[in-house]
Tab-separated table of C-alpha atoms and ligand atoms in Angstrom:
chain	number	residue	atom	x	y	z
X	1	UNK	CA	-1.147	8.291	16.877
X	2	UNK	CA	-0.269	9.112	13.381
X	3	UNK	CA	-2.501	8.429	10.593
X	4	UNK	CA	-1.615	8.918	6.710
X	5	UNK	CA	-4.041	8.546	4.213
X	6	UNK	CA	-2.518	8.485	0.591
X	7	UNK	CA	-5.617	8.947	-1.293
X	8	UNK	CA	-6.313	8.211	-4.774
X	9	UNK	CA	-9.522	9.188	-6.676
X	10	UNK	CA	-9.981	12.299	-9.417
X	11	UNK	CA	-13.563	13.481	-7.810
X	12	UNK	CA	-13.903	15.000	-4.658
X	13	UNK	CA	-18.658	14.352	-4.887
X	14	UNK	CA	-17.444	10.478	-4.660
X	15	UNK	CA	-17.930	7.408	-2.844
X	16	UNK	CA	-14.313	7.715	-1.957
X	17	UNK	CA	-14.076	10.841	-1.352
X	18	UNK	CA	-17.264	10.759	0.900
X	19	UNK	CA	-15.039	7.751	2.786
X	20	UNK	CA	-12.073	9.922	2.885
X	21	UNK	CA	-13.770	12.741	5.048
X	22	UNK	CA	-14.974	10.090	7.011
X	23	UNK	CA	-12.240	8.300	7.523
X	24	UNK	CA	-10.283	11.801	8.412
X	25	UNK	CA	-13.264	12.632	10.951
X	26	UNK	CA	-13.420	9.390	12.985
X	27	UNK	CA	-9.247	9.254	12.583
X	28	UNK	CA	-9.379	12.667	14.186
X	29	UNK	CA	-12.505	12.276	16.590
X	30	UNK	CA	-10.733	9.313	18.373
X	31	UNK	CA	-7.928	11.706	18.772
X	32	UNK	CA	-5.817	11.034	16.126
X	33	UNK	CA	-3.271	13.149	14.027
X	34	UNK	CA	-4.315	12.863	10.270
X	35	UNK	CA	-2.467	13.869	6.930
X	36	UNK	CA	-3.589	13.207	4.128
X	37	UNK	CA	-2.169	12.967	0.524
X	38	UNK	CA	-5.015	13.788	-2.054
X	39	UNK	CA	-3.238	12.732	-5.305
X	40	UNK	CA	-5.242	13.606	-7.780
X	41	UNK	CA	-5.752	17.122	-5.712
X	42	UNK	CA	-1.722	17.639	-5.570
X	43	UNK	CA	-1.562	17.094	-9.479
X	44	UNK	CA	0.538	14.357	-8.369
X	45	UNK	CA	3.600	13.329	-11.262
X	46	UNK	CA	2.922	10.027	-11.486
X	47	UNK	CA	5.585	8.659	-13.654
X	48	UNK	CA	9.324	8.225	-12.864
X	49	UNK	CA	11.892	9.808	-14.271
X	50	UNK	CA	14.954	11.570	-15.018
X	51	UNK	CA	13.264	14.846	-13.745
X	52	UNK	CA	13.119	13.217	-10.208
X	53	UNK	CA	16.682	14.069	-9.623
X	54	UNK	CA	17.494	17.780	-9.374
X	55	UNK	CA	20.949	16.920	-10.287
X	56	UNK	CA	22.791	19.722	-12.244
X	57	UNK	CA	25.165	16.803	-14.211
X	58	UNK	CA	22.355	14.121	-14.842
X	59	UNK	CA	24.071	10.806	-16.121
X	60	UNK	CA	23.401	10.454	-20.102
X	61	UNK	CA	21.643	6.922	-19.424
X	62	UNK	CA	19.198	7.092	-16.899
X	63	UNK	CA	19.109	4.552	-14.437
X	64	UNK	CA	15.884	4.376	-12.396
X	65	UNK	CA	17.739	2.777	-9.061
X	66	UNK	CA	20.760	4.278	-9.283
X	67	UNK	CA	19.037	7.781	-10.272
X	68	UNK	CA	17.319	7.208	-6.949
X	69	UNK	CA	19.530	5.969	-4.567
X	70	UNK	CA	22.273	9.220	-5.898
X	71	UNK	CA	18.909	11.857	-5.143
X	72	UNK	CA	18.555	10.340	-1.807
X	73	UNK	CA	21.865	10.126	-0.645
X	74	UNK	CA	23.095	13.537	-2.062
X	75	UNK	CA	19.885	15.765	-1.089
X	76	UNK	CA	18.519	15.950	-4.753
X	77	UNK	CA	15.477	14.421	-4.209
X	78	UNK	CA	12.429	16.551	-5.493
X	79	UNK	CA	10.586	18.306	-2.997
X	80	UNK	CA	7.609	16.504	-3.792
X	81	UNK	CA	9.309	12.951	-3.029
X	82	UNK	CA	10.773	14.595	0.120
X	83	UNK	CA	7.333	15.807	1.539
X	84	UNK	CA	5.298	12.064	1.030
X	85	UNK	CA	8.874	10.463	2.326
X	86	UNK	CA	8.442	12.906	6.118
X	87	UNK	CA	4.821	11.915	5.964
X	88	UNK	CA	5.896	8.311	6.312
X	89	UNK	CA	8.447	8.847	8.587
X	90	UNK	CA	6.230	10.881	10.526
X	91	UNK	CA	3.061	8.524	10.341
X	92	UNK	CA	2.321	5.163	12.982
X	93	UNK	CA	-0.106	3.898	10.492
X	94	UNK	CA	-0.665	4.406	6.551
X	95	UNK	CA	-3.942	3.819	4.955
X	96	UNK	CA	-3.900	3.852	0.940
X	97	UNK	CA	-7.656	4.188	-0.251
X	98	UNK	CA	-8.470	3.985	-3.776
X	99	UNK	CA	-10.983	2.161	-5.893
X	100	UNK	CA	-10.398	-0.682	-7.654
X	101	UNK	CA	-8.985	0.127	-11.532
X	102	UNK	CA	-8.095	-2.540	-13.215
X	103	UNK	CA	-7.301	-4.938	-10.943
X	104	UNK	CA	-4.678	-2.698	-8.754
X	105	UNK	CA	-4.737	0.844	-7.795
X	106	UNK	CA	-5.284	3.746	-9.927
X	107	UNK	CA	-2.312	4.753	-12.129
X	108	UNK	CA	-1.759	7.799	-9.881
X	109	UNK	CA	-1.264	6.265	-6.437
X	110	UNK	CA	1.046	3.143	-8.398
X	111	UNK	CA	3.067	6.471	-9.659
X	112	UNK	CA	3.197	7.459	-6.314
X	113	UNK	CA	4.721	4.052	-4.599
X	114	UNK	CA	7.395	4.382	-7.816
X	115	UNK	CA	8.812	7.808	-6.624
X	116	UNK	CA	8.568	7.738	-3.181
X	117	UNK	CA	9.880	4.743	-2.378
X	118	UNK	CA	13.146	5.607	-3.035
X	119	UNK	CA	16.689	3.387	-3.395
X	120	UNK	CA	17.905	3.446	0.545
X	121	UNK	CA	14.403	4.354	1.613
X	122	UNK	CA	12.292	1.288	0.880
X	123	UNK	CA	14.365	-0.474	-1.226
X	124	UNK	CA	17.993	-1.629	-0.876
X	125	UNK	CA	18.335	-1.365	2.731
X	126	UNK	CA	20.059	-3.280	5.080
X	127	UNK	CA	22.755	-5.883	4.273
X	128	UNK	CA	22.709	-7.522	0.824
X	129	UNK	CA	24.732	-10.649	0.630
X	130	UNK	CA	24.683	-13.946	0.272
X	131	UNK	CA	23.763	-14.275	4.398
X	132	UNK	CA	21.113	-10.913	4.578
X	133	UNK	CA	19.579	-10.144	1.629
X	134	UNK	CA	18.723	-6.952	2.538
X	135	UNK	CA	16.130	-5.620	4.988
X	136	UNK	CA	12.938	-6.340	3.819
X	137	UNK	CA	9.629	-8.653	3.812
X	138	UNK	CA	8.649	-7.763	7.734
X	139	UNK	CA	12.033	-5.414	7.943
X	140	UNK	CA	12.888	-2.079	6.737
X	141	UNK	CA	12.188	1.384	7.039
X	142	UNK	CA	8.531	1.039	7.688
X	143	UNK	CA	9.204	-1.796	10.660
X	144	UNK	CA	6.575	-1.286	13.299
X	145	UNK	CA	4.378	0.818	11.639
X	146	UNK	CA	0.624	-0.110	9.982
X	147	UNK	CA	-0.771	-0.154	7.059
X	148	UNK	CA	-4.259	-0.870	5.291
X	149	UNK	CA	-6.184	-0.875	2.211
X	150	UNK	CA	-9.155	0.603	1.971
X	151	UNK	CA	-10.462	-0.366	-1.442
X	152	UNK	CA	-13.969	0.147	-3.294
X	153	UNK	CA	-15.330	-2.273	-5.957
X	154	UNK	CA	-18.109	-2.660	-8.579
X	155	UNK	CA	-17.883	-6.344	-8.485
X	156	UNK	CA	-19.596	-8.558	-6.240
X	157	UNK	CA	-18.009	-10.370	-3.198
X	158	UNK	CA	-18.641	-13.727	-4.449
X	159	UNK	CA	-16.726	-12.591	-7.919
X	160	UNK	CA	-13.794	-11.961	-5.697
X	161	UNK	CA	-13.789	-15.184	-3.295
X	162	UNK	CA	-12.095	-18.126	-3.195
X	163	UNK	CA	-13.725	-19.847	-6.860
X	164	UNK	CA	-14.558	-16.416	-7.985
X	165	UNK	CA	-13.641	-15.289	-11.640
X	166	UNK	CA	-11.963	-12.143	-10.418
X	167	UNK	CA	-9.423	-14.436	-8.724
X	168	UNK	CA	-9.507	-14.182	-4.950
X	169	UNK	CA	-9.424	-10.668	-3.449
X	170	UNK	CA	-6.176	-11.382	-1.577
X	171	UNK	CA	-4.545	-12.902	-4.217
X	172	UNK	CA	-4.959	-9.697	-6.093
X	173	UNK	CA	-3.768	-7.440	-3.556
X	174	UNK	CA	-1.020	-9.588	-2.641
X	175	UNK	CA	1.101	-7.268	-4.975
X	176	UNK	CA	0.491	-4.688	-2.692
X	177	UNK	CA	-0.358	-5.650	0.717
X	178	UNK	CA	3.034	-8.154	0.448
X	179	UNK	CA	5.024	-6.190	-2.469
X	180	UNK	CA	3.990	-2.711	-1.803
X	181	UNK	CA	3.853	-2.851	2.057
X	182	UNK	CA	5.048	-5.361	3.583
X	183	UNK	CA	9.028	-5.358	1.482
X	184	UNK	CA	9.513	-1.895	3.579
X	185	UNK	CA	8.298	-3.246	7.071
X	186	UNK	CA	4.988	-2.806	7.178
X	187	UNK	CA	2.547	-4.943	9.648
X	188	UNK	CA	-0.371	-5.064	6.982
X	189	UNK	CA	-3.858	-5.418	8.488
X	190	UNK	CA	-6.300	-6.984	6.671
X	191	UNK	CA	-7.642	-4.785	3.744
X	192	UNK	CA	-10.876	-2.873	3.896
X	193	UNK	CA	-13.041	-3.681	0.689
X	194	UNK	CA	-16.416	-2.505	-0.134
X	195	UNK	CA	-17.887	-4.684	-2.864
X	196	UNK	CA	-20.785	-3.667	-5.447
X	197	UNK	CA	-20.544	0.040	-5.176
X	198	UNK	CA	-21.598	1.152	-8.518
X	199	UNK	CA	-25.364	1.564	-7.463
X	200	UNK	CA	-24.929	2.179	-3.446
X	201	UNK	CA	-27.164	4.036	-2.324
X	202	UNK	CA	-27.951	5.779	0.912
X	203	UNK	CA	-28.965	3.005	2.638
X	204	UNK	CA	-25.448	1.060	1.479
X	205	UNK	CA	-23.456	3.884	1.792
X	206	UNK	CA	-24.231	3.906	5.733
X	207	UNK	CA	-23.256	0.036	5.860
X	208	UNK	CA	-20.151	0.848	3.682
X	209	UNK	CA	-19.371	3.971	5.728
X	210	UNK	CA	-20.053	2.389	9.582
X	211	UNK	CA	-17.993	-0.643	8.348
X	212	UNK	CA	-15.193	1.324	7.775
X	213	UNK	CA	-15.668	3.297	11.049
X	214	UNK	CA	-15.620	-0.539	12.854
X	215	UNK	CA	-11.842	-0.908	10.784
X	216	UNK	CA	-10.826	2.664	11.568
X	217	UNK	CA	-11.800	2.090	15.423
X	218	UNK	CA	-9.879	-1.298	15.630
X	219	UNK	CA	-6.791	0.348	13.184
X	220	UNK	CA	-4.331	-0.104	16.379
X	221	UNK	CA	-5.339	-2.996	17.787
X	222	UNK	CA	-6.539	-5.864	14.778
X	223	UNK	CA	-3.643	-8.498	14.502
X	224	UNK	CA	-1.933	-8.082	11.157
X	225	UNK	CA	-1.945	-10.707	8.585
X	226	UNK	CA	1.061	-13.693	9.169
X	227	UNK	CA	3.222	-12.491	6.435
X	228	UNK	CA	6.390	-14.621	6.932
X	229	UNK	CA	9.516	-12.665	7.805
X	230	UNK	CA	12.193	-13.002	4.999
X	231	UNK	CA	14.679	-12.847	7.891
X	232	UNK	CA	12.728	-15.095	10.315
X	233	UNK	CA	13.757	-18.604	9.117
X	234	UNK	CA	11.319	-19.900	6.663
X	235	UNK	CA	13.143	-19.000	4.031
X	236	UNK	CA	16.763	-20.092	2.466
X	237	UNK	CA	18.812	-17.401	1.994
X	238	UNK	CA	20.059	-16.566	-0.792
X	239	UNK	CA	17.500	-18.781	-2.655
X	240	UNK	CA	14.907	-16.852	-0.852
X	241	UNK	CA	12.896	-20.284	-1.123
X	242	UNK	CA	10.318	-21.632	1.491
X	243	UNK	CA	12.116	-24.439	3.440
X	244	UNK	CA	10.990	-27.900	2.751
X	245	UNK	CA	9.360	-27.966	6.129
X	246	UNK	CA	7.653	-24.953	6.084
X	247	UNK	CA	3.959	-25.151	4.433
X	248	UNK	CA	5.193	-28.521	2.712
X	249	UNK	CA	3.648	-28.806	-0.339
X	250	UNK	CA	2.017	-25.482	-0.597
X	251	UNK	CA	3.035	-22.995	-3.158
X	252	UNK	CA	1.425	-19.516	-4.426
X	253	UNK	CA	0.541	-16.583	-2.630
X	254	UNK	CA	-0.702	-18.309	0.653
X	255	UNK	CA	2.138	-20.034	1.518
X	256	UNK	CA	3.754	-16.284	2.848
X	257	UNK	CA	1.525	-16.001	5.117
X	258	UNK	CA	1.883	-17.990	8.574
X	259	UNK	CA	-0.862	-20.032	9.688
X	260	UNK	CA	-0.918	-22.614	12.685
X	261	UNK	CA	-1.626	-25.638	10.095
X	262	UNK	CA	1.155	-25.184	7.760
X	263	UNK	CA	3.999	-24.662	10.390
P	301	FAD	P1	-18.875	6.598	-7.206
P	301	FAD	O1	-19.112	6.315	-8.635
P	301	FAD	O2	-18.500	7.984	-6.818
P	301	FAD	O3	-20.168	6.199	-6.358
P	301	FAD	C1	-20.698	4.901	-6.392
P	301	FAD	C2	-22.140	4.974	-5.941
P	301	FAD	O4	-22.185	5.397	-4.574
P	301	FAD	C3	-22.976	6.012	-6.732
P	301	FAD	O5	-24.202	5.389	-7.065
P	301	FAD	C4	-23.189	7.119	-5.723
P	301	FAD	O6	-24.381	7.816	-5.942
P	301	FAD	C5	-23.260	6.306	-4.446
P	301	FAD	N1	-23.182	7.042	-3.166
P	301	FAD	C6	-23.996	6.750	-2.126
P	301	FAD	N2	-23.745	7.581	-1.115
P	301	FAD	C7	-22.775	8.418	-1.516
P	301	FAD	C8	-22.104	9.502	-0.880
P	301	FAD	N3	-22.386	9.872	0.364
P	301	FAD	N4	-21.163	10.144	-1.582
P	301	FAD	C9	-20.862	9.754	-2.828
P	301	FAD	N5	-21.474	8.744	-3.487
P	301	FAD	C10	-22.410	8.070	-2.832
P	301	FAD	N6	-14.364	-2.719	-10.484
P	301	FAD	C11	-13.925	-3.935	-10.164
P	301	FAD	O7	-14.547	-4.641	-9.368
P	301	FAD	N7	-12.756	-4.419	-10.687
P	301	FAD	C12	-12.024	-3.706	-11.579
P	301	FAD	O8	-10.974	-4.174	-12.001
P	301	FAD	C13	-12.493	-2.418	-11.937
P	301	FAD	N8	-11.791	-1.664	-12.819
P	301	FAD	C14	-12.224	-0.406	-13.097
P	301	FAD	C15	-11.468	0.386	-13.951
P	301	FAD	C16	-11.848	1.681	-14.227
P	301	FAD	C17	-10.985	2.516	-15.110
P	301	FAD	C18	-13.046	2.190	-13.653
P	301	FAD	C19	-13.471	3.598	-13.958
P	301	FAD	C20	-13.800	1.419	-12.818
P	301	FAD	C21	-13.410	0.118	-12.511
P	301	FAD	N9	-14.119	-0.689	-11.640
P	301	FAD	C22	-13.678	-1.939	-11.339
P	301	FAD	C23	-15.257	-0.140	-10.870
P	301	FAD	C24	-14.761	0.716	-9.714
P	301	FAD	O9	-13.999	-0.056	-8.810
P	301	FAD	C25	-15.921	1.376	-8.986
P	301	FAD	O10	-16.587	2.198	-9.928
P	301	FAD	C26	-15.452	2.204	-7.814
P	301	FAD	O11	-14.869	1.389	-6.829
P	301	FAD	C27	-16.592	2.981	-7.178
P	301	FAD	O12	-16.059	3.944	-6.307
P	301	FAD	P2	-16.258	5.509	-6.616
P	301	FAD	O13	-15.732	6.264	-5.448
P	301	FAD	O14	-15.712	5.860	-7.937
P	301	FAD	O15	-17.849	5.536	-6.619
């Protein structure tokens, strides 16, 4: 199979990047086909812009989607956008590894979802009306393809669980595990997260690293998470609301994702 791993982290001596050339050996050991987009290493242009279209007559107001959906339709997408855009195409599975920043992912790697994911690419596909609203939430481009986190933290686990102060860890990666991955298609697998690694040393760095071997091992076959469909029934359309009888009563992240007690 085809493994992408969008990588995000400025020095190469790190914990990451010691997980990244792990994560590339055991991809490749198990007979895998590995790419891998080193961000920081490909002076990646994070923010998005006007320059993003090589279009000779530029509109005088830009327009972000419009800007976007015009590159991708007429061929004036930047080279840069068109190369991470194959690798998806040409990937079954997409890992995005970064540490923890804030919250979310590194600057770099958000700059990264912003161009790539083009108008007509991950966004604004399919039918939009008041019937289809679009392709997306479990449909979409990236429909029947993988994707995980792999994610580093200094905090503890118990900052990041259920009562923690950190909020929840999958409340905080909703944004991207439901947002970032699952609005193009994605089947999202449960994320990857090694807590407290500020101090790791040898000894933790093994755990960390044979962990993540376990996850790598299992990438093909570990059932995703429930995200609801958009286009599956649980949802009105256009309201884009929950039914009443779906996960009655519950509201917030959780209630996207499937389980056998609220359905
Ligand atoms: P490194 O600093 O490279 O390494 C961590 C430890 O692993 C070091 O002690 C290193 O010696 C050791 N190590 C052991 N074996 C190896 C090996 N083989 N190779 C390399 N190193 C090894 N944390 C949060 O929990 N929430 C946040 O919101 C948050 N925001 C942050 C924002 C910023 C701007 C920064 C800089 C940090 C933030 N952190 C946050 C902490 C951050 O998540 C961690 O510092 C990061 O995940 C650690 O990963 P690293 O690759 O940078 O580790």
């Amino acid at each position: 199979m085809n493994v992408l791993i969008v990588y995000a982290h400025p020095e190469p001596q790190s914990l990451n990047g010691a997980l990244k050339d792990f994560a590339v050996q055991r991809l490749q050991a198990a007979g895998h086909q590995v790419q891998v987009s080193d961000l920081y290493a490909m002076q990646w242009k994070a923010p998005l812009d006007a320059r993003d279209t090589l279009d000779p007559q530029p509109p005088a107001r830009f327009n972000a989607s419009c800007a976007s959906r015009h590159a991708l339709e007429h061929g004036l997408q930047t080279p840069d956008i068109v190369a991470e855009q194959d690798k998806l195409r040409w990937a079954d599975a997409l890992l995005l590894q970064f540490p923890l920043w804030w919250f979310s992912m590194p600057a770099i790697l958000k700059g990264w979802v912003e161009r790539v994911y083009a108008y007509g690419f991950a966004y604004g596909v399919g039918e939009h009306s008041d019937r289809h609203w679009g392709d997306r939430y479990g449909e979409g481009m990236m429909a029947g393809k993988r994707a995980m986190l792999v994610v580093t933290t200094g905090g503890w686990e118990p900052h990041y669980s259920a009562r923690g102060i950190n909020g929840p860890i999958n409340d905080l990666l909703f944004p991207i595990q439901h947002g970032v991955l699952h609005y193009p298609g994605f089947d999202v697998l449960p994320p990857y997260v090694a807590y407290r690694t500020d101090r790791a040393d040898e000894a933790r760095f093994v755990q960390i690293r044979d962990a993540l071997g376990q996850r790598l091992d299992a990438l093909f076959t570990t059932p995703p998470i429930a995200f609801r469909k958009q286009n599956g029934g649980d949802y009105v359309i256009p309201a884009l609301t929950l039914h009443d009888g779906i996960a009655p009563g519950q509201t917030g992240f959780a209630a996207h994702v499937s389980t056998a007690a609220t359905d």
